[in-house]
Coordinates of C-alpha atoms and ligand atoms in Angstrom, one line a residue:
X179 CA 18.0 -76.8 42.9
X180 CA 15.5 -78.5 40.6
X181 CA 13.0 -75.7 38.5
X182 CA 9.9 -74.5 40.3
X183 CA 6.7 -76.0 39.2
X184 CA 4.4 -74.5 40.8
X185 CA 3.3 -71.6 38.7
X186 CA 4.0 -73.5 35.6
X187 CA 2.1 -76.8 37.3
X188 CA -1.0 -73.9 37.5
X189 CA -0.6 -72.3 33.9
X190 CA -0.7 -76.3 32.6
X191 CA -3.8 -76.5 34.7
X192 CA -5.8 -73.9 33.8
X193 CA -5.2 -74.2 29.6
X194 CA -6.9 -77.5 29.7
X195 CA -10.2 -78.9 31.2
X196 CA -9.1 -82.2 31.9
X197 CA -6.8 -83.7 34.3
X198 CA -3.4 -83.3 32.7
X199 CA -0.7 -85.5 33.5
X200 CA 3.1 -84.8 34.8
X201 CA 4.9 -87.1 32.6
X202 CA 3.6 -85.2 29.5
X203 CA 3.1 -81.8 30.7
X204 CA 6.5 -81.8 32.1
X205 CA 8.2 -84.8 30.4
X206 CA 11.9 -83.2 31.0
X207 CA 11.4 -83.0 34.7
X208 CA 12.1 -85.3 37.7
X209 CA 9.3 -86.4 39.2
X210 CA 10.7 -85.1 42.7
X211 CA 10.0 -82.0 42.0
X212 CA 6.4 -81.8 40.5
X213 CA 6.3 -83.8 44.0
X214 CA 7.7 -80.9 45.9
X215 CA 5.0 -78.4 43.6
X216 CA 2.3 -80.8 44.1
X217 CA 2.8 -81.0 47.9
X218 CA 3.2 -77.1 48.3
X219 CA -0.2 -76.9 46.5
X220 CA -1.9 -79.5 47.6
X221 CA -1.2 -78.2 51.4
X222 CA -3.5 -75.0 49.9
X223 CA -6.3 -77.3 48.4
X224 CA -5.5 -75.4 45.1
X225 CA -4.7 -79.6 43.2
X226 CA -5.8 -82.5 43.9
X227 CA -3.8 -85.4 43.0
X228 CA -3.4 -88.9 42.4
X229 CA -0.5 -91.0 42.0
X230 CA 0.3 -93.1 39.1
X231 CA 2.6 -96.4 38.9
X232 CA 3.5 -97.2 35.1
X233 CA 5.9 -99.6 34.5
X234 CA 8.5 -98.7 31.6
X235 CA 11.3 -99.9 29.2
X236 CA 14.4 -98.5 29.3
X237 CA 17.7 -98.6 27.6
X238 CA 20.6 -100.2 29.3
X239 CA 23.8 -98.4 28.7
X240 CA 24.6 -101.5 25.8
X241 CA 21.2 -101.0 24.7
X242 CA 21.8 -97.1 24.3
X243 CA 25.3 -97.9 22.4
X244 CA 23.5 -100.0 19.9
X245 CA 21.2 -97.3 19.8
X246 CA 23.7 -94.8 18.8
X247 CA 25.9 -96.9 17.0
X248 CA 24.8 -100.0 15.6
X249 CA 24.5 -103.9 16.3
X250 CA 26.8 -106.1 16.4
X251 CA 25.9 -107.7 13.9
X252 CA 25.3 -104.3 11.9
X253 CA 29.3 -103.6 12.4
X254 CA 30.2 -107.0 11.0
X255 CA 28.1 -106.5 7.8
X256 CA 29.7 -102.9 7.6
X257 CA 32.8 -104.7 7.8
X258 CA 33.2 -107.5 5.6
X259 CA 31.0 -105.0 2.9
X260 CA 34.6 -102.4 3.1
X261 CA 37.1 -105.2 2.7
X262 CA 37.7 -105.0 -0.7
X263 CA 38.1 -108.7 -1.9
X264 CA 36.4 -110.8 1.4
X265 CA 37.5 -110.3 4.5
X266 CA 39.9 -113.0 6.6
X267 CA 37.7 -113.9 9.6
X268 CA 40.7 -113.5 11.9
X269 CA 40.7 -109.8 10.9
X270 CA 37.8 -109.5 12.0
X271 CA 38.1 -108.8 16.0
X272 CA 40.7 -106.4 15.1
X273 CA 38.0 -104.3 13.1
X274 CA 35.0 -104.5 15.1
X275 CA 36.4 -105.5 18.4
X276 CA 36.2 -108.9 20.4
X277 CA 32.4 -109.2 21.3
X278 CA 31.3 -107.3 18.2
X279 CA 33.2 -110.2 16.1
X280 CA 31.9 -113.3 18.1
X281 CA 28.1 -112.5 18.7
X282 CA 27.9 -110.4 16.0
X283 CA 29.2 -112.8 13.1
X284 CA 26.1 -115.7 14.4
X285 CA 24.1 -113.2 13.8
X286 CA 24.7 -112.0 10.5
X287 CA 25.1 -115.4 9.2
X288 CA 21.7 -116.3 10.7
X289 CA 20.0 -113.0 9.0
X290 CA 22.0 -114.2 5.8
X291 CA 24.0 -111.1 5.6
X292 CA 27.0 -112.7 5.1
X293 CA 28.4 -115.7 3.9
X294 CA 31.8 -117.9 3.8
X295 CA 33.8 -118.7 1.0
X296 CA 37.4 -120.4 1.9
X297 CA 37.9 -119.0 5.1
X298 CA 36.8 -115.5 4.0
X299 CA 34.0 -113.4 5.2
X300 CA 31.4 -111.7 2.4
X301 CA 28.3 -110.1 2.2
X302 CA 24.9 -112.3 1.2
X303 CA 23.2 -109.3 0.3
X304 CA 22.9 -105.4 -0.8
X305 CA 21.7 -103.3 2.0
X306 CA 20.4 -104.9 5.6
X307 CA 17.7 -103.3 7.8
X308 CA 19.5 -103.3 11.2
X309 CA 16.5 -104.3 13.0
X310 CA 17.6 -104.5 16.6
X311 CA 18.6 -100.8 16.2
X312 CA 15.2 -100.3 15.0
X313 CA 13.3 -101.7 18.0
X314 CA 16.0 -100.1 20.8
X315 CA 15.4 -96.6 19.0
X316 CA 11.3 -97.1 19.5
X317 CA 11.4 -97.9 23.1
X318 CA 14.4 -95.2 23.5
X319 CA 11.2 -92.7 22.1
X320 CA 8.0 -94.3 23.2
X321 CA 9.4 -96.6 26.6
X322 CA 7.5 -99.0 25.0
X323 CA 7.3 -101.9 22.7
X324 CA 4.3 -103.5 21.3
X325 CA 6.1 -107.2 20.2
X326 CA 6.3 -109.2 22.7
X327 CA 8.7 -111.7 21.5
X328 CA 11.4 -109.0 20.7
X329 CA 11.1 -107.5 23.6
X330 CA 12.1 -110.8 25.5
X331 CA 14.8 -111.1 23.3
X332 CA 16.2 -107.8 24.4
X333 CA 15.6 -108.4 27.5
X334 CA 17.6 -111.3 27.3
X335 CA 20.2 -109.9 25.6
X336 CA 20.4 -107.1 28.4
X337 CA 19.9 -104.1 26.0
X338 CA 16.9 -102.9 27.9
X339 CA 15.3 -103.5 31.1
X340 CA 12.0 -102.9 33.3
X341 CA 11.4 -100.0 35.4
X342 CA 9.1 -98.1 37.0
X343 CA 7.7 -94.7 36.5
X344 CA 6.1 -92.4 38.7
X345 CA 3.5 -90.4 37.1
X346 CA 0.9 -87.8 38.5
X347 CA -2.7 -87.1 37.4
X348 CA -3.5 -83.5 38.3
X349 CA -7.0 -81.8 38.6
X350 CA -7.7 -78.3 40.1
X351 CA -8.8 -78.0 43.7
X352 CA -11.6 -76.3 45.4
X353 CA -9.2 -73.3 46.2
X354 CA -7.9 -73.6 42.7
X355 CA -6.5 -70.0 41.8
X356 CA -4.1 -69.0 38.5
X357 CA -1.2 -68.0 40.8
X358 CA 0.5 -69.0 43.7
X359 CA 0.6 -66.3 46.2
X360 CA 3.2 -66.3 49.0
X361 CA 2.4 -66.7 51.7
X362 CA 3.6 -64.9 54.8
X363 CA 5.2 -66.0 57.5
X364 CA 6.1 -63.3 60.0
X365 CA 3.2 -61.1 61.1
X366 CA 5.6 -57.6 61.3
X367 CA 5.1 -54.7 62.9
X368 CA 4.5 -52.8 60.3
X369 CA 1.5 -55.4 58.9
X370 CA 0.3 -54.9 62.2
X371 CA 0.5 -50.9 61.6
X372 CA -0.6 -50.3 58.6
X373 CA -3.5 -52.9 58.8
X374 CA -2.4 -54.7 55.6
X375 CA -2.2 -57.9 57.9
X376 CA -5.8 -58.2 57.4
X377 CA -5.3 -59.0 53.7
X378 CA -2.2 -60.6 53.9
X379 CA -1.8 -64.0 53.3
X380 CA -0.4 -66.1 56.2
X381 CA 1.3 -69.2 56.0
X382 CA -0.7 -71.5 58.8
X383 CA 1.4 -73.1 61.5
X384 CA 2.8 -76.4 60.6
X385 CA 2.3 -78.0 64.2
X386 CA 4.5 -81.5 62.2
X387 CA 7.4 -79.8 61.3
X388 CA 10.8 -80.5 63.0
X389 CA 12.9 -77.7 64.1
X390 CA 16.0 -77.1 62.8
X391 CA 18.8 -79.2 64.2
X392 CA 21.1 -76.7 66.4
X393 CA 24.7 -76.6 66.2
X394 CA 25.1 -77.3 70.0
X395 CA 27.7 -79.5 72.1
X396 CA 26.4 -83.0 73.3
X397 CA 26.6 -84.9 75.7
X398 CA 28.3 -88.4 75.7
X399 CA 25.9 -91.7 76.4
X400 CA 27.9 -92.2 78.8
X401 CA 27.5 -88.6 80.9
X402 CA 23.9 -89.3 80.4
X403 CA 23.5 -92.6 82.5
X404 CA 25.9 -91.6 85.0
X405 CA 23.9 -88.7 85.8
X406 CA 20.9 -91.0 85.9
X407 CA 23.0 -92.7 88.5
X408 CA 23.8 -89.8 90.6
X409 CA 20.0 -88.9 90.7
X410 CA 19.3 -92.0 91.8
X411 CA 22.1 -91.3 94.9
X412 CA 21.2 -88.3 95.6
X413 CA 17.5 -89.3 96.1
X414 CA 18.5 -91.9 98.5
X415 CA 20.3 -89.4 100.7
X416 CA 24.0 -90.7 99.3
X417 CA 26.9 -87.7 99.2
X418 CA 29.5 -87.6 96.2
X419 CA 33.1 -88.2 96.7
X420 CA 35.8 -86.7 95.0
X421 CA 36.9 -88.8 92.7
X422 CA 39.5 -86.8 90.9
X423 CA 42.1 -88.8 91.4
X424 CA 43.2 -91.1 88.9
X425 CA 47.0 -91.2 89.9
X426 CA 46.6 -93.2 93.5
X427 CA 49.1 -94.7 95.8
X428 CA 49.5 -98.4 96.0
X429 CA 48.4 -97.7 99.7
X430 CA 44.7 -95.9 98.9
X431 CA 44.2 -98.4 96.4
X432 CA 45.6 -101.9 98.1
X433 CA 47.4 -101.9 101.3
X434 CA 44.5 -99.7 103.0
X435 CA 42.3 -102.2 101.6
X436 CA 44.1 -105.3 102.7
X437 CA 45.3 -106.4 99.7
X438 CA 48.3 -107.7 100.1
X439 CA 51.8 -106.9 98.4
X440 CA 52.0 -110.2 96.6
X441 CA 48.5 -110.2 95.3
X442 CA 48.1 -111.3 91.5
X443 CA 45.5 -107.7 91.2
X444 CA 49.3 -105.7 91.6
X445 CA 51.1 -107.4 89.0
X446 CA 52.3 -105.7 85.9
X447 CA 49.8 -107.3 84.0
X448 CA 46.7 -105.7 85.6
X449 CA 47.7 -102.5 86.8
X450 CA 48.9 -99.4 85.3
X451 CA 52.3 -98.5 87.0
X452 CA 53.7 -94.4 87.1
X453 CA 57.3 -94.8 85.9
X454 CA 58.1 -91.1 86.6
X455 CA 57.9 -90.1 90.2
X456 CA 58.8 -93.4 91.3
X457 CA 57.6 -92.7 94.6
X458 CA 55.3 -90.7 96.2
X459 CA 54.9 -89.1 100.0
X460 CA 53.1 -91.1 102.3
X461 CA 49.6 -90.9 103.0
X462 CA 48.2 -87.7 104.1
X463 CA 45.2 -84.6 104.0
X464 CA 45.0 -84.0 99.9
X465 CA 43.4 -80.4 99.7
X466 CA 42.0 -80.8 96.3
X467 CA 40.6 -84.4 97.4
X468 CA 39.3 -82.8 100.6
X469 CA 35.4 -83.9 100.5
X470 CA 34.1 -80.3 101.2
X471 CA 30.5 -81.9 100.5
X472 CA 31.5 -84.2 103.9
X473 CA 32.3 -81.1 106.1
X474 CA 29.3 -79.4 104.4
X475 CA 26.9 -82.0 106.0
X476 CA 28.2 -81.2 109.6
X477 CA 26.2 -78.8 111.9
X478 CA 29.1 -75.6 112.3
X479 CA 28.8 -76.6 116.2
X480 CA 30.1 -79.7 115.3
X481 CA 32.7 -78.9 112.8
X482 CA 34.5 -77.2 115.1
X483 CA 35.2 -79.6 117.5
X484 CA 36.0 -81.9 114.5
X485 CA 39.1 -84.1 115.6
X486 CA 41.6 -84.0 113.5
X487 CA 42.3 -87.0 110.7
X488 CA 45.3 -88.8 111.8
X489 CA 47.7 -90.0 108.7
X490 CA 50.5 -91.3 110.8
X491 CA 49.1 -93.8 112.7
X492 CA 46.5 -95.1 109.7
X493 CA 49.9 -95.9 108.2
X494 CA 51.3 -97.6 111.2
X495 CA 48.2 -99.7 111.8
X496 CA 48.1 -100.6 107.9
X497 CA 51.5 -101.7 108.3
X498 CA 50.8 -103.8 111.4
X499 CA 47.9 -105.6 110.1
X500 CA 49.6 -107.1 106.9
X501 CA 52.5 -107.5 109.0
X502 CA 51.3 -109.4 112.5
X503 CA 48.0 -109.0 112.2
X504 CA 46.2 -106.5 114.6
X505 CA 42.9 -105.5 116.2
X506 CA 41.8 -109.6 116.5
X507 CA 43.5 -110.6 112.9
X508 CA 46.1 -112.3 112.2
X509 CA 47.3 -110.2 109.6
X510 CA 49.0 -111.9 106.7
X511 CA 52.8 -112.1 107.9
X512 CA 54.8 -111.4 105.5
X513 CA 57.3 -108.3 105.4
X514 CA 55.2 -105.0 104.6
X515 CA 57.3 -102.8 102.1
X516 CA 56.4 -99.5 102.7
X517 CA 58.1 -98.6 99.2
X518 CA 55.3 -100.7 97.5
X519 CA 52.9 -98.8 99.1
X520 CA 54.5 -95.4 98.0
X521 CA 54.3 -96.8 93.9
X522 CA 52.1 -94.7 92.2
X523 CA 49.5 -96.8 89.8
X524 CA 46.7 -95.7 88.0
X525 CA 43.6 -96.5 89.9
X526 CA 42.6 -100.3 89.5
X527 CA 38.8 -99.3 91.4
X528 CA 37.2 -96.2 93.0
X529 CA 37.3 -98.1 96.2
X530 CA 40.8 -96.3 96.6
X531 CA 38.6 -92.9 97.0
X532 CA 36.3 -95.2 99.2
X533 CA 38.8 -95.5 101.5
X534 CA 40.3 -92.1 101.5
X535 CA 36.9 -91.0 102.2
X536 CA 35.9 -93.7 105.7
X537 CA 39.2 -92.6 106.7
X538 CA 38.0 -88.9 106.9
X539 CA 35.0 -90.3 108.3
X540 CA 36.6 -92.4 111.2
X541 CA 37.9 -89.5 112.9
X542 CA 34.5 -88.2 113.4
X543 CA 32.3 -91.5 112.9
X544 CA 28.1 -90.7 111.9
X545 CA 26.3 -92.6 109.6
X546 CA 27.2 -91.6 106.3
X547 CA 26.6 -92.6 102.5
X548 CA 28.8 -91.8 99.9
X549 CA 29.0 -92.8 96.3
X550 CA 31.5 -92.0 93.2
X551 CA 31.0 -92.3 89.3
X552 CA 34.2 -92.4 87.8
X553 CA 37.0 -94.1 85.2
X554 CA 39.1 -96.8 86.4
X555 CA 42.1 -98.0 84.6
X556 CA 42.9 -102.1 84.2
X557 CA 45.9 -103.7 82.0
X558 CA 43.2 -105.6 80.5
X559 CA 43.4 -107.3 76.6
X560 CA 40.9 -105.2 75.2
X561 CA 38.1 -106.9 73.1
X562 CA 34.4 -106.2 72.3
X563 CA 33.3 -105.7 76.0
X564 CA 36.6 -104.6 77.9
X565 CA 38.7 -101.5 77.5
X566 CA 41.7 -100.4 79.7
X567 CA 39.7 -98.4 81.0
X568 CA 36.3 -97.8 81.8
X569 CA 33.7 -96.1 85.0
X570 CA 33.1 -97.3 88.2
X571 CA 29.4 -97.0 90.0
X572 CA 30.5 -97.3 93.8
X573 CA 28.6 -97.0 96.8
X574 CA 29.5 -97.0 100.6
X575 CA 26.9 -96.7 103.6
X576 CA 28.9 -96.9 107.3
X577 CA 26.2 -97.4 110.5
X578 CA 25.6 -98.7 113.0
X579 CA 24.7 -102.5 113.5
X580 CA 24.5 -103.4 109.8
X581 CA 23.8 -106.5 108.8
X582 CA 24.6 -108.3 105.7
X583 CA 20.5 -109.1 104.9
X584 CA 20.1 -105.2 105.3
X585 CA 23.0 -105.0 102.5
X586 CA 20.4 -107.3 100.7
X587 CA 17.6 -105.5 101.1
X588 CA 19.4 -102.0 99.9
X589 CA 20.5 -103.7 97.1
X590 CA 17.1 -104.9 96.2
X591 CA 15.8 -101.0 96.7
X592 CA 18.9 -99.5 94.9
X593 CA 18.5 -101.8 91.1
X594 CA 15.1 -101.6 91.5
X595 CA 15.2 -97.8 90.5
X596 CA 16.8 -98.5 87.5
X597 CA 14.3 -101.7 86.5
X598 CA 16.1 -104.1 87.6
X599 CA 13.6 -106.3 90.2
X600 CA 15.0 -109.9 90.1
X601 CA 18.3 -110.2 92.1
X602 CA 20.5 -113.4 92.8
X603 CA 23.7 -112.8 95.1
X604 CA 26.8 -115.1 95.0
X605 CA 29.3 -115.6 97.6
X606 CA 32.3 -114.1 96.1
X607 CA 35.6 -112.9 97.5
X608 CA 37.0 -109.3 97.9
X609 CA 40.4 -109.0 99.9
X610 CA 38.8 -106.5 101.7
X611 CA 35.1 -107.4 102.1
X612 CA 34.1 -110.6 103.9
X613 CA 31.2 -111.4 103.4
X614 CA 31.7 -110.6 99.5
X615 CA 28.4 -111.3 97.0
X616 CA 28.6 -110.9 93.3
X617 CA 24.8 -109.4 92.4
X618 CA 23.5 -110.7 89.2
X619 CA 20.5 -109.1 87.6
X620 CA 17.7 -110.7 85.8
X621 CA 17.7 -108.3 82.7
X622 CA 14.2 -108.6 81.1
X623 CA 15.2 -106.7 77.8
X624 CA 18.1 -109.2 77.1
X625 CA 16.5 -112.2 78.9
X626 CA 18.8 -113.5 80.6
X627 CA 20.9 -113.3 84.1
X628 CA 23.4 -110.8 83.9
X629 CA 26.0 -110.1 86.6
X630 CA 25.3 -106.5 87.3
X631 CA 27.9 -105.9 90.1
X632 CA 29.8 -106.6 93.5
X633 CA 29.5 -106.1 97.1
X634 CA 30.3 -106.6 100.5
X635 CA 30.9 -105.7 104.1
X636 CA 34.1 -104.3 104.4
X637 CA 36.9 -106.2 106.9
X638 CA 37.5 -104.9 110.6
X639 CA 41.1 -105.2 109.3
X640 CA 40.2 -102.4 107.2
X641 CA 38.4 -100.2 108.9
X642 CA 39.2 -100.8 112.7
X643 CA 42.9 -99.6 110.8
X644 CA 41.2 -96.2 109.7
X645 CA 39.7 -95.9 113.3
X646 CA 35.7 -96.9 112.5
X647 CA 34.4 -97.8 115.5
X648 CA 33.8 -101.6 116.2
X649 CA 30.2 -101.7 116.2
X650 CA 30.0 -99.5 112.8
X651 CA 29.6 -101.5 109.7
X652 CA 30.1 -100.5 106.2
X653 CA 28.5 -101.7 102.8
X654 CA 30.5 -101.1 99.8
X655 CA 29.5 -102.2 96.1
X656 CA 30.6 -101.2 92.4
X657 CA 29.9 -101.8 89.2
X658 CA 30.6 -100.7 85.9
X659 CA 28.6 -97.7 84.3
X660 CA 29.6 -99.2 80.4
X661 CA 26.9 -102.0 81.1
X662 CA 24.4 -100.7 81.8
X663 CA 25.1 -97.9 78.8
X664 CA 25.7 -100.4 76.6
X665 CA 22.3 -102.4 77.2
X666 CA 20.4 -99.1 77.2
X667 CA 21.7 -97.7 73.6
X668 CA 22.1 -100.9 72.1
X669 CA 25.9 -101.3 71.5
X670 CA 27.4 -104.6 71.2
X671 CA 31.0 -103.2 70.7
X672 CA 32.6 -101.2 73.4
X673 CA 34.6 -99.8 71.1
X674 CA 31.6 -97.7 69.6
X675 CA 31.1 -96.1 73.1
X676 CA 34.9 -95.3 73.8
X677 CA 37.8 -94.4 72.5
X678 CA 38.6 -93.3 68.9
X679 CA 36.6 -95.7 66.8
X680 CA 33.4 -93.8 68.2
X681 CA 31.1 -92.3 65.6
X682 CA 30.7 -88.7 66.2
X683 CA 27.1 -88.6 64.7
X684 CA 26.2 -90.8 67.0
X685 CA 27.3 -89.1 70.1
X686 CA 25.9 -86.1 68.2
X687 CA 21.9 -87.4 67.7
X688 CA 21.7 -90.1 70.3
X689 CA 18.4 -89.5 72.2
X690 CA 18.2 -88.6 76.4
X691 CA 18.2 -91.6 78.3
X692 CA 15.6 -92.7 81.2
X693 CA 16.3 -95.6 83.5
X694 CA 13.3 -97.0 84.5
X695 CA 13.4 -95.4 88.1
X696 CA 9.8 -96.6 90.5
Ligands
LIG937 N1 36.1 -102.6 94.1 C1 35.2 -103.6 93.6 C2 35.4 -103.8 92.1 O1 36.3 -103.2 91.5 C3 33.8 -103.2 93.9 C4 33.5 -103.2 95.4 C5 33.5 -102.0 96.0 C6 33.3 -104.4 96.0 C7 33.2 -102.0 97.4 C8 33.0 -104.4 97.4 C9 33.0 -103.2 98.1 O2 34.8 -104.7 91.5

């Protein structure tokens, strides 16, 4: 830690009646810390201080070695005066050194310390005055130098160079006293006791300062917005689902949503495969998937005469609809392999949950939302704004006589809590929706249309398999929760949010996130 000025910065103050200044009361100090004495006691109105700009000369570091040791030119002369009978001018770069010998010997011929005589090197003269060493060894002292044509010479020559000094003028203050006096900054007990807090000094309360950073766990961008999400759910009346499941059946996360078994979305090349169990058992009640939040919602009466959720015969009607088409479709005929619905892949959407969920729901049908924030894993070539995986948004709402305008209108209510208020929808397709819309959002930060996600009414297909009732429609729509995050913090690169390029600091420090909610 740099000295303590401040009883010294007093003592300097009090000897003399003038103003005195830093740079030669304390001329071995930084500046920084007659700052930090000046600050302390300028906060106490004990200085008053102004602030002084002087521009300086300084030494560069070949300045300082000429300063020390000579010119170049200086070394020549001192070497062609010790060669004993002239000195070889090829010798000479071995004696003084390369750039010594070549700016050096100009020099001295142009002073006239030396001359040539047949390809030898002698000196002109007796004794020189090495002049250059002269002038560097003022401004060294003084930072100054009155001629104006050496100093652009040296400045050419890079020996020394302009800078700038800070300088302070100090004067006493109204509460100008010979000592600083602690101040305290706990009022004790025993102050308080003995009545000494009456005389004490006390350190007033700096209302500006920041508090000390605490060592404490933070939360990832990431956590932040999708809790801004959930709030936004949970204020519209939406339920979560349990979404831990990352491991799914093909049959949660395609067959049950009518994707069929030669559909590009289950190649290799987009989805995750489980190599080890091959196979898993078909469909059925998953306790630690079991929605308690859905039986939660149910008057007691009524969960008690809750009809059981039938597995079996979901399969069979899943099976039957790729197959021959049921329930007024005409299914997609082809051979329905119940061993690629048994694969196990890592979930290509949350919709798999989705459909876990209305199937619950079908054996006791109400109107019901649900929603789920959670990661979603794609064999994708990852670049600046895709990763193999990344966090689904999704939202379901099953009632009665829904409409597709009323899946407009939600959608208009739902991004306008998080500022979006311009919305264009796309016809789009969804193996499982129909009609599908794409949603693009005019982003007024960024300027410019932005797809911001993807609906649609589920099929009958699908859910007339699960047992929904015919006149019960369902809205479904996702979208990613890295968008969003990405827009609000600024990042261009995924790779900064996710994954192990992310800066720690950053995580650390990055401020609370609002959406802007109505
Ligand atoms: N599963 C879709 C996706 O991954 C989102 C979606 C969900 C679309 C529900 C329609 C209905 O993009």
């Amino acid at each position: 830690m740099a000295s303590d000025l401040t009883n010294p910065l007093l003592d300097a103050l009090s000897a003399s009646e003038a103003p005195i200044l830093s740079n030669e009361a304390f001329p071995s100090h930084p500046s920084s810390s007659v700052k930090s004495a000046l600050d302390r006691l300028g906060s106490r109105q004990m200085v008053e201080y102004e602030t002084l700009e002087k521009e300086v000369i300084v030494l560069t570091s070949e300045g300082e070695e000429i300063a020390t040791n000579g010119s170049h030119e200086a070394k020549v002369f001192a070497a062609v005066v010790a060669a004993i009978d002239g000195l070889k001018i090829s010798d000479l770069p071995g004696l003084v050194g390369k750039d010594n010998a070549k700016v050096g010997q100009g020099n001295a011929f142009k002073r006239g310390w030396i001359k040539k005589d047949n390809d030898k090197l002698r000196a002109a003269t007796e004794s020189i005055v090495d002049e250059t060493r002269e002038h560097l060894l003022t401004v060294q002292k003084t930072r100054a130098l009155g001629d104006a044509k050496v100093l652009a010479d040296l400045k050419r020559r890079k020996l020394i160079a302009l800078s700038k000094e800070i300088a302070y003028k100090i004067s006493k203050g109204p509460k100008f006293a010979r000592e600083f006096v602690k101040e305290e900054t706990d009022l004790t007990p025993e102050m308080i006791a003995d009545g000494s807090w009456k005389t004490t000094p006390l350190k007033p309360y700096n209302f500006n300062a920041k508090g000390a950073p605490t060592t404490a766990g933070a939360l990832h961008p990431l956590n932040k917005v999708r809790q801004e999400f959930r709030n936004i759910f949970f204020e519209m009346g939406f339920e979560e689902m349990p979404t831990n499941r990352y491991v799914e059946t093909g049959f949660w996360n395609f067959d049950a949503l009518f994707v069929p078994q030669q559909h590009p979305a289950r190649d290799l090349q987009d989805t995750f495969y489980i190599a080890d169990p091959l196979k898993a058992d078909p469909p059925h009640e998953d306790p630690l998937s079991d929605p308690h939040r859905l039986k939660a919602t149910q008057p007691a009466s009524q969960a008690t005469k809750d009809k059981p959720v039938d597995y079996q015969k979901y399969w069979d009607n899943v099976h039957e609809v790729h197959e021959h088409g049921k329930f007024g479709s005409i299914g997609y005929r082809y051979p329905w392999n119940a061993d690629e619905s048994l694969r196990l892949v890592l979930r290509t959407h949350t919709t798999s949950i989705s459909a876990y969920v209305l199937h619950k729901l079908a054996a006791n049908p109400r109107p019901a939302r649900f929603f789920s924030i959670d990661r979603v894993f794609r064999n994708e070539a990852v670049d600046a704004t895709h990763l193999a995986e990344f966090h689904q948004i999704e939202g379901v709402i099953a009632d009665f006589g829904l409409t597709l305008g009323g899946l407009i209108g939600f959608m208009e209510v739902f991004f306008a809590k998080m500022g979006i208020h311009q919305l264009r929808f796309k016809p789009a397709y969804n193996p499982y929706t129909e009609p599908s819309m794409e949603i693009f959002g005019y982003h007024e930060g960024l300027g410019k249309w932005v797809e911001i996600g993807n609906s649609g009414m589920f099929r009958p297909e699908m859910l007339e398999s699960m047992g929904i009732p015919k006149n019960m429609r369902v809205y479904g729509w996702g979208l990613s929760l890295e968008r969003p995050t990405m827009i609000k913090y600024g990042v261009s690169n995924i790779r900064e949010l996710l994954g192990h390029k992310v800066d720690l600091n950053f995580i650390e420090t990055n401020p609370a996130v609002r959406l802007e909610k109505e």
